[in-house]
CSV table of C-alpha atoms and ligand atoms in Angstrom, one decimal:
chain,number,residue,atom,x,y,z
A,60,UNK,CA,-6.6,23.0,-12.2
A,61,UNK,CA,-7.0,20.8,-8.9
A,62,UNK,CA,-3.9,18.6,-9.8
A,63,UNK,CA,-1.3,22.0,-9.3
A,64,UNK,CA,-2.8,21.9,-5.9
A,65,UNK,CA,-1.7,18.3,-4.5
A,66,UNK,CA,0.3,17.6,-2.0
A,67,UNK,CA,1.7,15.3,-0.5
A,68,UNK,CA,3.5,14.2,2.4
A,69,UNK,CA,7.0,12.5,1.3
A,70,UNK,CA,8.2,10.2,4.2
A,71,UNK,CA,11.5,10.7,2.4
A,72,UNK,CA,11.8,14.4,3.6
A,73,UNK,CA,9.2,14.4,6.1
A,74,UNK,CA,7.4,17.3,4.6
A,75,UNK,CA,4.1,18.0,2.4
A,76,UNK,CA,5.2,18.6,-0.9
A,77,UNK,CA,3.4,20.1,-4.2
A,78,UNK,CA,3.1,17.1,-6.2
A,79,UNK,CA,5.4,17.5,-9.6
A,80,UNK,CA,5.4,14.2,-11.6
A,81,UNK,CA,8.8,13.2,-13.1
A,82,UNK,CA,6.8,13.3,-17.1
A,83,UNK,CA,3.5,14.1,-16.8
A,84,UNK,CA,1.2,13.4,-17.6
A,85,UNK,CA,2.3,10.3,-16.6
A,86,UNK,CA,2.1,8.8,-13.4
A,87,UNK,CA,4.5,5.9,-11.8
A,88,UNK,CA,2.9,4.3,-9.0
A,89,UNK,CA,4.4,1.0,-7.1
A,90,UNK,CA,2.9,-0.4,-3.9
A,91,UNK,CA,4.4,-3.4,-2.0
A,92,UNK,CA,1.1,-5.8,-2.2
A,93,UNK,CA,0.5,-9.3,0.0
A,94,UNK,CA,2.7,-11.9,0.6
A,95,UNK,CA,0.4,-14.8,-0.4
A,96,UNK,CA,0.2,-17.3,2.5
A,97,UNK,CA,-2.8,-16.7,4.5
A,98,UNK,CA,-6.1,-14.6,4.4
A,99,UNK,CA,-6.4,-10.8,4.1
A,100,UNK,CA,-7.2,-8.7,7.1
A,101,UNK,CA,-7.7,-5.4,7.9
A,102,UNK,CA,-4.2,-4.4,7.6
A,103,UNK,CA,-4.2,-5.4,3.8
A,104,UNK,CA,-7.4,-3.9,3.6
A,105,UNK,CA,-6.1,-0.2,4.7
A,106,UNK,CA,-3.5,-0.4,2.6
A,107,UNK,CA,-4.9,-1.7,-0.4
A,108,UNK,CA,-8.3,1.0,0.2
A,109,UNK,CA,-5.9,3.6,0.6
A,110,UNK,CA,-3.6,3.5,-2.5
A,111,UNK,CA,-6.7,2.7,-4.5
A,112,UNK,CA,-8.2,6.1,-3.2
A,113,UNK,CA,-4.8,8.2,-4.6
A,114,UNK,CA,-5.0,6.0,-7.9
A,115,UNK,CA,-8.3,7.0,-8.3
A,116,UNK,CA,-7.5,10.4,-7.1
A,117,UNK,CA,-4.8,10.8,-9.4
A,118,UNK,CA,-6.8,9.4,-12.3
A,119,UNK,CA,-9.7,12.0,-11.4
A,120,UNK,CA,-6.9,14.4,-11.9
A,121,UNK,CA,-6.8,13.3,-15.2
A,122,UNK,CA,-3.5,12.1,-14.9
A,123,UNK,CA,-2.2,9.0,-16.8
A,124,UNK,CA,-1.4,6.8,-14.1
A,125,UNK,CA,0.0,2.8,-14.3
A,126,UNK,CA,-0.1,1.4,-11.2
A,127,UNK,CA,2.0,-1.4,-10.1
A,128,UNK,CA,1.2,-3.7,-7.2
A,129,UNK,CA,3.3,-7.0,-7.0
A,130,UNK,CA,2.2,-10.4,-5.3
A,131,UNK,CA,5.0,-11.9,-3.1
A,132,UNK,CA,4.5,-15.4,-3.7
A,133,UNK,CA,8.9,-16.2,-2.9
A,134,UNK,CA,11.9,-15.0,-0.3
A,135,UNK,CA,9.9,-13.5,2.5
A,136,UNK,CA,11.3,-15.3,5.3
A,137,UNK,CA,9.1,-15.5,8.8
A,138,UNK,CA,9.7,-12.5,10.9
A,139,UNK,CA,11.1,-10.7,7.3
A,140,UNK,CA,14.7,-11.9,8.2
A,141,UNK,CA,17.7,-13.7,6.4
A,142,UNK,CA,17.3,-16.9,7.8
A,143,UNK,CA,14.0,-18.9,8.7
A,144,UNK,CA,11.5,-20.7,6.7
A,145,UNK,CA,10.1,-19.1,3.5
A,146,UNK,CA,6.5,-18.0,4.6
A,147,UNK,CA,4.5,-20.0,1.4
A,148,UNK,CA,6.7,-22.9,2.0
A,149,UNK,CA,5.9,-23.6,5.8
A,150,UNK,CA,2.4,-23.0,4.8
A,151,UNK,CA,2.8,-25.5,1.9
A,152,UNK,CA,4.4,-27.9,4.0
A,153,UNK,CA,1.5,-27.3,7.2
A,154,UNK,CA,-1.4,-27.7,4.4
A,155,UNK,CA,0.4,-30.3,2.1
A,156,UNK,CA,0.0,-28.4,-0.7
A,157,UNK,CA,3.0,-27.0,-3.2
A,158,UNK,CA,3.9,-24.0,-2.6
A,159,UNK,CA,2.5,-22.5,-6.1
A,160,UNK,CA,-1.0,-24.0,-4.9
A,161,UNK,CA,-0.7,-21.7,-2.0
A,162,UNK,CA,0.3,-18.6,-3.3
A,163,UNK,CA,-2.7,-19.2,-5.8
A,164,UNK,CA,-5.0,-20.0,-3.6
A,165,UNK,CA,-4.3,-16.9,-1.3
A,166,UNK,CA,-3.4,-14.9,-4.5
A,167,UNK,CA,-7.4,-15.9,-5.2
A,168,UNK,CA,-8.7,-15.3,-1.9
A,169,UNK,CA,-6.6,-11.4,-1.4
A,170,UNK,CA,-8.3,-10.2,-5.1
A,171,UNK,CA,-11.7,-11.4,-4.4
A,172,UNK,CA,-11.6,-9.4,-0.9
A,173,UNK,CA,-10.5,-6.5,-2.7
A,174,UNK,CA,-12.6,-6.4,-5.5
A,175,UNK,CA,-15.2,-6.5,-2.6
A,176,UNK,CA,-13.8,-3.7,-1.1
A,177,UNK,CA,-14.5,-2.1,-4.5
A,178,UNK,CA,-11.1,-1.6,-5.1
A,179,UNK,CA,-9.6,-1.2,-8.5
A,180,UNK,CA,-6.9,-4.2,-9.8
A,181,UNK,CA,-3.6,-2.1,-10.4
A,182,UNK,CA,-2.6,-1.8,-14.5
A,183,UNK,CA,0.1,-4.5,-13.6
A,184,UNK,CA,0.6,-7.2,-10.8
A,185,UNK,CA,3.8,-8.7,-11.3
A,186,UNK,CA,4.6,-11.9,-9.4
A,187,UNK,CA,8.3,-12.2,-7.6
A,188,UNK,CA,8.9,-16.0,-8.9
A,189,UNK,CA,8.1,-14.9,-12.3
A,190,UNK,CA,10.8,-12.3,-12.1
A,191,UNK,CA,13.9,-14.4,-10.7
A,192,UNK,CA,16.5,-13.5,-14.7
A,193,UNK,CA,15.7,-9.7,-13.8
A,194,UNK,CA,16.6,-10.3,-9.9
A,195,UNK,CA,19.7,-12.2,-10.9
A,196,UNK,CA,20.6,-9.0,-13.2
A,197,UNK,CA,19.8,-7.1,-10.5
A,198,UNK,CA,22.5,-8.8,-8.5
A,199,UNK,CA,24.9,-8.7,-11.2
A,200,UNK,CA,24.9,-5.3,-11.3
A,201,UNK,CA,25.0,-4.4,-7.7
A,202,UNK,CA,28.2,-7.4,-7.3
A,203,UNK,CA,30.0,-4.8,-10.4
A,204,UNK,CA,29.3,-2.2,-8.6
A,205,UNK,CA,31.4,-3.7,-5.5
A,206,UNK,CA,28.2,-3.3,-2.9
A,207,UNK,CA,27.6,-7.0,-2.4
A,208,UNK,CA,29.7,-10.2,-1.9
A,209,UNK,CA,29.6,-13.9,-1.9
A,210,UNK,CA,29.9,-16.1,0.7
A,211,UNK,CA,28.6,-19.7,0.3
A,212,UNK,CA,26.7,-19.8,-2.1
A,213,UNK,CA,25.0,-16.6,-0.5
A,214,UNK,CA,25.0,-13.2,-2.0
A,215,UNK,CA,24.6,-10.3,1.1
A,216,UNK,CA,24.2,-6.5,0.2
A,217,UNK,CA,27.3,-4.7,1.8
A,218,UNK,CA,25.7,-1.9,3.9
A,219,UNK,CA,29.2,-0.4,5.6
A,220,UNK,CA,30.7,0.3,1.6
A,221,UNK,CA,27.5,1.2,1.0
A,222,UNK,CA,27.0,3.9,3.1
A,223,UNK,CA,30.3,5.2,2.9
A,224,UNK,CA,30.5,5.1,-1.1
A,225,UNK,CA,27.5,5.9,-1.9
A,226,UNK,CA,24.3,7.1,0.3
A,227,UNK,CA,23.0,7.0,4.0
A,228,UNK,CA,21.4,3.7,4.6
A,229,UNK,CA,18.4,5.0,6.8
A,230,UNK,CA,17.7,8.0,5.3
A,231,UNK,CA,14.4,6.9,4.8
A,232,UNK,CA,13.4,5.8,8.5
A,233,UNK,CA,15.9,7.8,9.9
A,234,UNK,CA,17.9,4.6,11.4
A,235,UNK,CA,21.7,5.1,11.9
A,236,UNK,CA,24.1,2.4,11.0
A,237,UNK,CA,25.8,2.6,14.0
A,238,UNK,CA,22.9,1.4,16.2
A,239,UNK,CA,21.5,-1.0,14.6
A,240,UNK,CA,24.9,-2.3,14.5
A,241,UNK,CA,24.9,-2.3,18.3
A,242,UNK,CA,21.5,-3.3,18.8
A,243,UNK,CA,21.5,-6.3,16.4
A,244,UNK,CA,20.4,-9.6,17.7
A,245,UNK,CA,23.1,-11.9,15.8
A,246,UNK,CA,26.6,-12.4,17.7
A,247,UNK,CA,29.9,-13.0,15.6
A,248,UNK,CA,30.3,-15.8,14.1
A,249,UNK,CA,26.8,-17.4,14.2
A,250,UNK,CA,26.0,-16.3,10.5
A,251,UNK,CA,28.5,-15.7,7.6
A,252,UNK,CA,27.2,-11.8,6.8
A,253,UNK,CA,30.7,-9.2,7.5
A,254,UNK,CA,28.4,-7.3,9.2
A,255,UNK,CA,24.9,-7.7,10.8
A,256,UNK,CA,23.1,-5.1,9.0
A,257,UNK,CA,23.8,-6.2,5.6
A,258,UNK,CA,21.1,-8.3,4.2
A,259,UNK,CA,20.8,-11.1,1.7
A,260,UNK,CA,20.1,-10.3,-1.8
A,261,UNK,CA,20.5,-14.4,-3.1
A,262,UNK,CA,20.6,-17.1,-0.4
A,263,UNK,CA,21.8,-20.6,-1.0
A,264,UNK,CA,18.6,-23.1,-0.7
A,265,UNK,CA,19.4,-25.6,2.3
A,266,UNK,CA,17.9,-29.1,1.1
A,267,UNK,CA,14.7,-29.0,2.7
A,268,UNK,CA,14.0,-25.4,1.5
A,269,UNK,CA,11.1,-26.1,-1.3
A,270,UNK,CA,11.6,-23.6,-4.1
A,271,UNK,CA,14.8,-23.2,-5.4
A,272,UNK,CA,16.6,-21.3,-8.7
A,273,UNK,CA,19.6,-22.0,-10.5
A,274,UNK,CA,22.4,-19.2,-10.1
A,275,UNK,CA,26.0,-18.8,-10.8
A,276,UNK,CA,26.2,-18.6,-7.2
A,277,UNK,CA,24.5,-21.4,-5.9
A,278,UNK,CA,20.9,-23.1,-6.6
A,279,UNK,CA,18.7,-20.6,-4.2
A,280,UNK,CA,15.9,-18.1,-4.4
A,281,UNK,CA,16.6,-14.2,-4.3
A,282,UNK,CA,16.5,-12.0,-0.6
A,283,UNK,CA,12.3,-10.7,-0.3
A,284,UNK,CA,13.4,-7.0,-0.7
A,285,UNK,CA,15.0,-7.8,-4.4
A,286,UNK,CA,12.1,-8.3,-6.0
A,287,UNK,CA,10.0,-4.7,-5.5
A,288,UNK,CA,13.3,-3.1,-7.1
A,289,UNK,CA,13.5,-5.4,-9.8
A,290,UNK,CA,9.8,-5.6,-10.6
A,291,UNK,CA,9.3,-1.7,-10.1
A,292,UNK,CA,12.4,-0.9,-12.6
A,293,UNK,CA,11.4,-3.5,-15.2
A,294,UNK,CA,7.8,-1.4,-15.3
A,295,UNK,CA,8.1,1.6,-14.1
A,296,UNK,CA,11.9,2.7,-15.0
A,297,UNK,CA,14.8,3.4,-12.4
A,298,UNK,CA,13.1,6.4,-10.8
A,299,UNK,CA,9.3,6.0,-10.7
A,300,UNK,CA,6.8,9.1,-8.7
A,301,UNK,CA,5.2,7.1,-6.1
A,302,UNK,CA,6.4,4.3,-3.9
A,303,UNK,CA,3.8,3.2,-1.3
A,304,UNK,CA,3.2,0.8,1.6
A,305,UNK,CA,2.2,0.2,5.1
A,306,UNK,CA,4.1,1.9,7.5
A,307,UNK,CA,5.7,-1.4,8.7
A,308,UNK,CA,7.4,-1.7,5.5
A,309,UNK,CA,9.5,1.0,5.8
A,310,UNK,CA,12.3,-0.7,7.4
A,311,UNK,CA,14.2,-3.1,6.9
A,312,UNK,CA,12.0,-3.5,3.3
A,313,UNK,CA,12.2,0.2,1.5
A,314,UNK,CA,15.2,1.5,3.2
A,315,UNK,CA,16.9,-2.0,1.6
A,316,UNK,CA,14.7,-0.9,-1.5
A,317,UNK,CA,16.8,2.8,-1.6
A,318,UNK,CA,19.8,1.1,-1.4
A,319,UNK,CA,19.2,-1.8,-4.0
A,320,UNK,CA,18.3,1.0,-6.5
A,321,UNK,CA,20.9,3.3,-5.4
A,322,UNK,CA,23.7,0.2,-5.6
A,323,UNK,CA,22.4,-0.7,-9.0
A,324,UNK,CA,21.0,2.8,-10.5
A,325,UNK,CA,22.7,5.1,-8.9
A,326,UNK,CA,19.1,6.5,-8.4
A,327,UNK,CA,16.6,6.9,-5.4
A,328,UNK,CA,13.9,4.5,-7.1
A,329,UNK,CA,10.8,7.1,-6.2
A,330,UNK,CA,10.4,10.3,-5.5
A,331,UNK,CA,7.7,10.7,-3.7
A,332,UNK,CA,7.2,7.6,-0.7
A,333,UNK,CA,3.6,7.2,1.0
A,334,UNK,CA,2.8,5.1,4.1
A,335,UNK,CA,-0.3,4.4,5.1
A,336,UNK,CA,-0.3,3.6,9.4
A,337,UNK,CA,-1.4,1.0,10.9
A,338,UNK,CA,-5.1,-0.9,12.3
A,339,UNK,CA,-5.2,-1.1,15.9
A,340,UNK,CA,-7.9,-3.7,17.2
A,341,UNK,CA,-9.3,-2.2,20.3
A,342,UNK,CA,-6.0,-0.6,20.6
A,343,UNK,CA,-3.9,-3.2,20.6
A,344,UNK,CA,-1.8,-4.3,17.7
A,345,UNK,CA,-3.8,-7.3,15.3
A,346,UNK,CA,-1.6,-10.2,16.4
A,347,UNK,CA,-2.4,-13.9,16.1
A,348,UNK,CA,-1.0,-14.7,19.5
A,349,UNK,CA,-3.4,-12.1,21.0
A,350,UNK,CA,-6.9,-13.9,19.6
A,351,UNK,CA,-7.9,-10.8,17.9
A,352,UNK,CA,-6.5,-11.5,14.6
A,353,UNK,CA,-10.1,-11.1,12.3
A,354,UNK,CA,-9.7,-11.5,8.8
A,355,UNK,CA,-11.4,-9.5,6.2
A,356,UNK,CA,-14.1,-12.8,5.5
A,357,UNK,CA,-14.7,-13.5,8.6
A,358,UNK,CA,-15.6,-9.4,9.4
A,359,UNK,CA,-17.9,-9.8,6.5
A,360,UNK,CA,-19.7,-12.5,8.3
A,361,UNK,CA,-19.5,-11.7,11.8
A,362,UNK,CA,-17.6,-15.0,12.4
A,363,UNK,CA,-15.3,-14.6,15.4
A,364,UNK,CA,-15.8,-14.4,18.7
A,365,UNK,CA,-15.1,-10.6,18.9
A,366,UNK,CA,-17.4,-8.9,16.3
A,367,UNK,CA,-21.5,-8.5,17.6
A,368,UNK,CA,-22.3,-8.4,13.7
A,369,UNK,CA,-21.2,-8.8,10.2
A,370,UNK,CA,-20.2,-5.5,8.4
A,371,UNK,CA,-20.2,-5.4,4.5
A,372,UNK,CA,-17.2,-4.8,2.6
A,373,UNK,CA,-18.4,-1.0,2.0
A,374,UNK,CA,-19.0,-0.5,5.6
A,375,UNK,CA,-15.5,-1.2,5.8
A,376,UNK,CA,-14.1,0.7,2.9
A,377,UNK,CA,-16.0,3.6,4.4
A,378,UNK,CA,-14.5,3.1,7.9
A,379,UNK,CA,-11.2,3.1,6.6
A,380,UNK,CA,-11.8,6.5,4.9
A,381,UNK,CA,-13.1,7.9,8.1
A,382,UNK,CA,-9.6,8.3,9.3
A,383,UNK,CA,-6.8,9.9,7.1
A,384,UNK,CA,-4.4,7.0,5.8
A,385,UNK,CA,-1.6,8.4,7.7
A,386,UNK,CA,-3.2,8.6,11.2
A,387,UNK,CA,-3.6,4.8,13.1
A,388,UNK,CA,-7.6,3.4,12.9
A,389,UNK,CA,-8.5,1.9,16.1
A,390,UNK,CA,-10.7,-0.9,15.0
A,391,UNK,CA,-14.1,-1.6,17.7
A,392,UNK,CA,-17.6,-3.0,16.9
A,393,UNK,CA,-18.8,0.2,18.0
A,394,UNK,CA,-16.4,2.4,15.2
A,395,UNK,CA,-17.8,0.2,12.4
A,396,UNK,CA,-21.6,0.5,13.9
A,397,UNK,CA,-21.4,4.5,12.9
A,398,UNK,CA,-19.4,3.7,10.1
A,399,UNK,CA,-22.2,1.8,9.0
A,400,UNK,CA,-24.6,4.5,9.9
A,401,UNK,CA,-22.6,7.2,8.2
A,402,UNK,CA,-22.2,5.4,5.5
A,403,UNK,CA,-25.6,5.0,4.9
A,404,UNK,CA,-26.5,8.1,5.6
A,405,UNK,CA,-23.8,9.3,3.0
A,406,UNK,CA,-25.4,6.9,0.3
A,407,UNK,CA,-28.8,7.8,0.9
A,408,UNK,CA,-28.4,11.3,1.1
A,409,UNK,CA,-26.6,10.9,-2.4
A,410,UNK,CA,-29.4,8.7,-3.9
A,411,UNK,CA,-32.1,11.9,-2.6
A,412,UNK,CA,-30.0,14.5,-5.2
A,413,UNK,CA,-29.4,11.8,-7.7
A,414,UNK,CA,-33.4,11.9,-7.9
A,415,UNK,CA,-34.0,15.7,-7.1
A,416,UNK,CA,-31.7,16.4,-10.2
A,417,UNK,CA,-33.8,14.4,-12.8
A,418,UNK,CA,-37.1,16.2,-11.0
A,419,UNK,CA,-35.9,19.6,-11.4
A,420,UNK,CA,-37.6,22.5,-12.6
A,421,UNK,CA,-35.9,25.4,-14.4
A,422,UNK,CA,-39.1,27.9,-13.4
A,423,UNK,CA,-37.6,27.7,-9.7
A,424,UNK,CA,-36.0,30.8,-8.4
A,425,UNK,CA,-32.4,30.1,-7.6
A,426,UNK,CA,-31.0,30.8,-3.7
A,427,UNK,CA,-27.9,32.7,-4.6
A,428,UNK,CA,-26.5,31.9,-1.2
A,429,UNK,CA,-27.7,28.6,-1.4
A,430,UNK,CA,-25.7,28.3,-4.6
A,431,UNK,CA,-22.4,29.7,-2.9
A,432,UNK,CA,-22.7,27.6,0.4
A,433,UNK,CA,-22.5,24.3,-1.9
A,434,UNK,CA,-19.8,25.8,-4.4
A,435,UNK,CA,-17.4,26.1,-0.9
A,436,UNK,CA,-18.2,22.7,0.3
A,437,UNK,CA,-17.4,21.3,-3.0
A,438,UNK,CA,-14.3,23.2,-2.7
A,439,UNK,CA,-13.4,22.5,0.9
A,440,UNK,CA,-13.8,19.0,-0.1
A,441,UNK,CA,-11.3,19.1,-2.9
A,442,UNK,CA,-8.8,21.0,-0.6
A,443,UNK,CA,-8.9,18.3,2.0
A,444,UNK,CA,-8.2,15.6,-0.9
A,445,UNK,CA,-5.4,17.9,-1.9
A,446,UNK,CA,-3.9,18.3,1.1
A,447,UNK,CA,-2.3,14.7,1.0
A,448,UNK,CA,-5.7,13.1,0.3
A,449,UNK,CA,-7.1,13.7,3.5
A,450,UNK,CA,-10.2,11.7,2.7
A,451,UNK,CA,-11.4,11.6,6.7
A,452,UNK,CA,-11.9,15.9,6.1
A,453,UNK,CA,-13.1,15.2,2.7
A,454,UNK,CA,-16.1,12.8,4.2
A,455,UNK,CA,-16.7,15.6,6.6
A,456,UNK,CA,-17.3,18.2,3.7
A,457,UNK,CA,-20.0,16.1,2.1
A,458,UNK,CA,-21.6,15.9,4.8
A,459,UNK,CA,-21.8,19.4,4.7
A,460,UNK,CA,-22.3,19.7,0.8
A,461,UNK,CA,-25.4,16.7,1.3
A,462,UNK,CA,-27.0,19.6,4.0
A,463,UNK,CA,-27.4,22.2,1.6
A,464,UNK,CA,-28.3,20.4,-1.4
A,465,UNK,CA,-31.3,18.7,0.5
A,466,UNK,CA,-32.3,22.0,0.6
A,467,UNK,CA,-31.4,23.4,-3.3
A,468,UNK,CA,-33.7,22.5,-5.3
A,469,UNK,CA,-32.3,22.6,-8.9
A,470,UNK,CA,-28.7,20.4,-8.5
A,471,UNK,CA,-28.0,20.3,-12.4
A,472,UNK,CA,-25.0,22.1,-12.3
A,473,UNK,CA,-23.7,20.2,-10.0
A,474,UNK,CA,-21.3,17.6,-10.7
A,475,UNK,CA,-21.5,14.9,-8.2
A,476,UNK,CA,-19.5,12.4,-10.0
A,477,UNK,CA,-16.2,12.6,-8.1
A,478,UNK,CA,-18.2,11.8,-5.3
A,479,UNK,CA,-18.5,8.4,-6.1
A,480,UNK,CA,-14.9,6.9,-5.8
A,481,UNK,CA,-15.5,7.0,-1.9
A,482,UNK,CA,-18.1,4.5,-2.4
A,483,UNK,CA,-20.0,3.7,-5.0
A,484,UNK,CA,-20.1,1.1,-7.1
B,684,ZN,ZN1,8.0,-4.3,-1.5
């Protein structure tokens, strides 16, 4: 009955929409995940809290859902361009490490943090290197197609033909072609792309550049935006329901996504896009050049020089549900101190009715009004996680609901249980 009542907010059109799964009950869910070179912070920490909240939703919905989150452990280049050192690599080469031991280690390091955050591990987490045959295919089919070309040993996605023969490139941010055209950084002639917008889908490894596949093109490794659409089409088909990320991703990284799927498929790859916004650290953007870069450990333990305390993992989770995943979180030691209050304020109020149910007694005289009061909390709360799983509303409503049942006696008819994916373990 609840699940006819979801909506949710489509970046793609810019609206809410009723959610309508391609072949329910079935549910297609792929969310970019880490790229696997240095510790998680709160920025993975939103995103990762956030899908796991409509996973859980959509499960509670009793909808079948496989959930695939992919580790980028390959071909995300620093500052996410087309030229540059790969990410792992420079970190290999800073640590002395190879580059696998990196992306293991940090691979490691990203699932124990999560599974802290009590999130749950998607049904598949598909690596990029161990998908390199399907992004070659990939390729293939998007050189057939006559949307990409060769040039050195470097295979670039043609966004001009693109967009004249076969969909707007930008639909999804809302970027026109013609301005990014003019407001690209690279001048002719100092890179071999026909234009600067296209991007590069295979790129020829230079002979310092540490991990390296053999191609009919050249020996390389594939562009970083290949390998969500060959990963999400391997496991979740051509056209999936859900595609999410952080806000940040949506361009250059989905729009390239649209039109890899598009140039390939001849199919949007999802139908419904999500973006959760970003953390702001006392209103400033997280940077590492602006000394308030705080990873998730180091929150945990209080270590760095701008946190007055440690805050646990579920003081955290909770914190990030205090806010709804598409509105920015201003991080502060003094936001997380009544996150930590409310939080345990929540739980302990929880805990009290877990205990008043098991003392009831069935002689008490029912408060009719009482009765009705909870029934419209419960259901205010459900509406706000309908209404594009506004958990920050939904928070708010128990709240309410915890008022009145410290005062109702006999909660046995009451089912708590869908209470518990906010928090509980
Ligand atoms: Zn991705």
């Amino acid at each position: 009955m609840q699940s006819k009542k979801l909506k949710i907010y489509n970046t793609l059109s810019r609206t809410k929409e009723i959610f309508e799964p391609i072949s329910p009950p079935n549910v297609g869910m792929y969310v970019c995940g880490p790229t696997v070179y240095g510790d998680a912070h709160l920025g993975h920490a939103r995103a990762a809290v956030s899908f796991d909240i409509v996973f859980r939703y959509l499960r509670f919905l009793d909808y079948k859902v496989r959930y695939v989150r992919n580790i980028t452990d390959v071909g995300h280049l620093e500052a996410d361009a087309d030229e540059g050192e790969d990410k792992i690599a420079k970190k290999a080469k800073l640590e002395q490490l190879e580059p696998m031991e990196v992306a293991q280690q940090y691979a490691s390091s990203y699932h124990r943090d999560m599974e802290l955050l009590n999130t749950i591990r998607p049904s598949i987490e598909p690596r990029a290197t161990g998908h390199i045959p399907e992004q070659i295919k990939l390729i293939d089919e998007i050189i057939a197609n006559g949307l990409a070309y060769v040039v050195n040993g470097s295979v670039y996605f043609d966004v001009l033909k693109y967009n004249k023969e076969e969909k707007q490139y930008g639909i999804l941010s809302g970027r026109v072609v013609d301005e990014l055209m003019s407001g690209s950084r690279e001048l002719d002639g100092q890179s071999e792309k026909k234009n600067p917008v296209d991007f590069a889908l295979w790129k020829k490894a230079s002979p310092e550049h540490l991990m390296r596949w053999e191609s009919k093109w050249s020996v390389g490794f594939p562009g970083w935006h290949l390998e969500c659409t060959a990963m999400s089409s391997k496991y979740l088909g051509d056209k999936f329901d859900i595609h999410g990320g952080g806000m940040d991703l949506m361009f250059p990284h989905h729009e390239c996504e649209i039109a890899q799927s598009n140039a390939s498929h001849h199919t949007d790859p999802a139908k419904y896009w999500m973006h959760n916004n970003m953390i702001t650290i006392n209103g400033q953007k997280m940077g590492k050049s602006l000394g308030n870069f705080i990873t998730l450990q180091q929150l945990f333990h209080g270590d760095h020089e701008k946190l007055e305390q440690a805050y646990s993992p579920m003081t955290v989770r909770y914190f990030i549900l205090t806010a709804h995943y598409r509105s920015t979180l201003d991080f502060s030691n003094q936001a997380l101190q009544a996150a930590q209050k409310g939080y345990k304020k929540l739980i302990n109020g929880l805990r009290i009715t877990s205990q008043l149910k098991y003392e009831a007694d069935p002689e008490v005289l029912v408060d009719e009004n009482n009765v009705a009061q909870i029934e419209k909390s419960i259901a205010a709360a459900f509406d706000a996680m309908n209404d594009d799983f506004n958990t920050a509303q939904a928070i708010g409503h128990l709240f309410n609901l915890l008022k009145k049942l410290t005062v109702f006696i006999r909660v046995n008819c009451i089912q708590l249980s869908w209470v518990e994916m906010f928090m509980i373990n």
